[in-house]
């Protein structure tokens, strides 16, 4: 297969086309010497990685300066994407590709006998996120820069990102992630832009001055400093280099000087450490709200730093905040940064003396809110007493927002107490709670879901009263993924084949993939398409062999289920099907079965017991099957530990089948479904999230879709779902359940999986595994049958690739820009000064 040589676009060419391999090599060697302080001979792998990264960063910095200058000069409207998570993964390879420098870098390193690919593999993942929401934020940054939008990411520079997962006897163990151990060559620390953040304390009410309103001041607070670290976000094939600004918490300068002066030096230092805990660790839970004080402070820390920074940048160009919303859009990635509503109000009211009504107009016009989940346990609610202690002034502002909002509701819907109760920002009860989704909706001019079904359910079920009041506020923005990382970089074989057939326009315009459709009818193309997939499967098989000493058969069907572990995502349904297959093999050991490798990757929240038991369950099934000679060569179950972005980049290109089997109505969108289909896996999916839109795009002939729809699931919940009845009706399912209860997969520990059995049969099967089992198993049978005819399979897979254009994050970002942010591209024309040697 020919190596992909991306034609550099004219813009990229202008800036970097004239960087020769020799010049780059010289810069690389300079960094080894002057940044790392080593002779080349003594340089470690990480020294080399860091030096290459710094050499590349230098090139990006030239454009970053030009970009920021352009935004300032043109007084561009900017968007700030506020997110508690940015799951960036590795940066080197993507940055090199975005700059169009891959051939130059390979040539330069080649002169020293170094392999670029190998160097890239030493880079630790920036795993500052849990899953979909964090990776979406990372894809959106890539699209913002590539489409030349003035966009900034604001997040937290967690010292420890997502935990590393290991297995001990099949059980998940969490180990701390230490991604900054050797430093981060991409970041630029900006201590001069540090901002103060206040927490705790109390409100003192002051008498009004003259006829003015009563005033209150926030006193006795504690101060933390937010120190920004900037990471360049390099647009692909353009001059634009945007910034991801991550905040790190430090004790404020002069912190507790009084304590130092009283001589209690040790206590003062201890308190200093407290400030630093704020950005120490990412909360590793997806879709559950634990209500922890430190998490609230983290959320406020992000919001306070980011709002102050955005305001400061605005005031560099403008005299007041009066036109703040014309020049700035702030997007809230779920409710995690919803305190921005109260914080922006506080700035306007307390720091800029803007009257309430005008402050409110500005706030609502500036903010947008994206909802990522309907699961009740994920909806953030903060106890009023906690908020009162941590953020007394913000609570006061929230109460005032609520009073005014509820007055307006009463005016419009008189005598409707039930409505008032439901829309109030404050939930009554033993302990009052602030509802962050309601705060975000009331405080934003735009609210969106992340796939059509999810946006519909959001309006119909989660917040119908708001949708009725403000129908124009609600919209859908179906998620997307960046094809630069999720095809061009991670699947060079397929990328090269596509480019050979239709050119490289798809890199910046994924709809161009449509031109691939006619090739799906050409046997010669399909052979090459299959060969690429085979090579990717071999690459993954080699990795599994090296890392885990497990031999998987690259000829078998690679059935991939990778995502966070959650009951609604139904890894357990997959497991039930594997058991059914096992029983079929046992019944007919001489039968002709299509060999399958079931690949799982998933982290469970450390406190989510059922999820951890499901991991153990899958591992145990894998062991039992691996030991059984009847199964050999037919079914292999491998749970790959530590699923993360860089592992996904190996798995996604190698998948034949993509498991997207959530209970309908529960998965807001999914984005792994898009990555896998774009890389030529066929989807085995339910009518949920973006699966529905993928099915529409690729056609029902080219996807396996099964199971009850969201409406049917809802009806079953309402009318009483009796899971055991589904088991009684299905002999195969009955046997699967019996084998779990009888300890077939826990030899030596009989009751080990009783809870799994009970959850399905006795405790109501909350996620409808049993109701969907039969149609799932039948769909899986169709997949096996189809896999026997590789050419037909390949044709469908190629049509999937050709029809995935809509799922580029470029499309999503354009929709946000036009329909929510009112944002236009601002191309960076000025050629940056040539980097000096
Ligand atoms: C407060 C704890 C918490 C943490 C994270 C609650 C909720 C979350 C996220 C909303 C979880 C998440 O990542 N959701 C996923 O977002 C993706 C991007 O929109 C969607 O594709 C997934 O369907 C959704 O589960």
mmCIF file of C-alpha atoms in Angstrom, residues 203-217 349-350 353 356 393 396 400 404:
data_model
loop_
_atom_site.group_PDB
_atom_site.id
_atom_site.type_symbol
_atom_site.label_atom_id
_atom_site.label_comp_id
_atom_site.label_asym_id
_atom_site.label_seq_id
_atom_site.Cartn_x
_atom_site.Cartn_y
_atom_site.Cartn_z
ATOM 1 C CA UNK A 203 -22.326 37.717 52.727
ATOM 2 C CA UNK A 204 -22.494 40.972 54.626
ATOM 3 C CA UNK A 205 -25.459 43.188 53.850
ATOM 4 C CA UNK A 206 -24.660 46.862 53.664
ATOM 5 C CA UNK A 207 -27.098 49.744 53.848
ATOM 6 C CA UNK A 208 -28.107 51.228 50.534
ATOM 7 C CA UNK A 209 -26.408 54.378 49.375
ATOM 8 C CA UNK A 210 -29.014 57.090 48.809
ATOM 9 C CA UNK A 211 -31.886 55.676 46.738
ATOM 10 C CA UNK A 212 -29.744 52.839 45.388
ATOM 11 C CA UNK A 213 -30.508 49.161 45.890
ATOM 12 C CA UNK A 214 -29.364 47.380 49.057
ATOM 13 C CA UNK A 215 -25.846 46.149 48.658
ATOM 14 C CA UNK A 216 -24.110 43.057 49.865
ATOM 15 C CA UNK A 217 -20.461 42.123 50.011
ATOM 16 C CA UNK A 349 -23.441 43.203 38.903
ATOM 17 C CA UNK A 350 -20.679 43.351 41.483
ATOM 18 C CA UNK A 353 -22.015 47.824 38.349
ATOM 19 C CA UNK A 356 -29.720 43.522 36.981
ATOM 20 C CA UNK A 393 -22.816 35.134 46.761
ATOM 21 C CA UNK A 396 -27.855 34.621 46.499
ATOM 22 C CA UNK A 400 -32.730 36.162 42.742
ATOM 23 C CA UNK A 404 -37.707 36.692 38.907
#
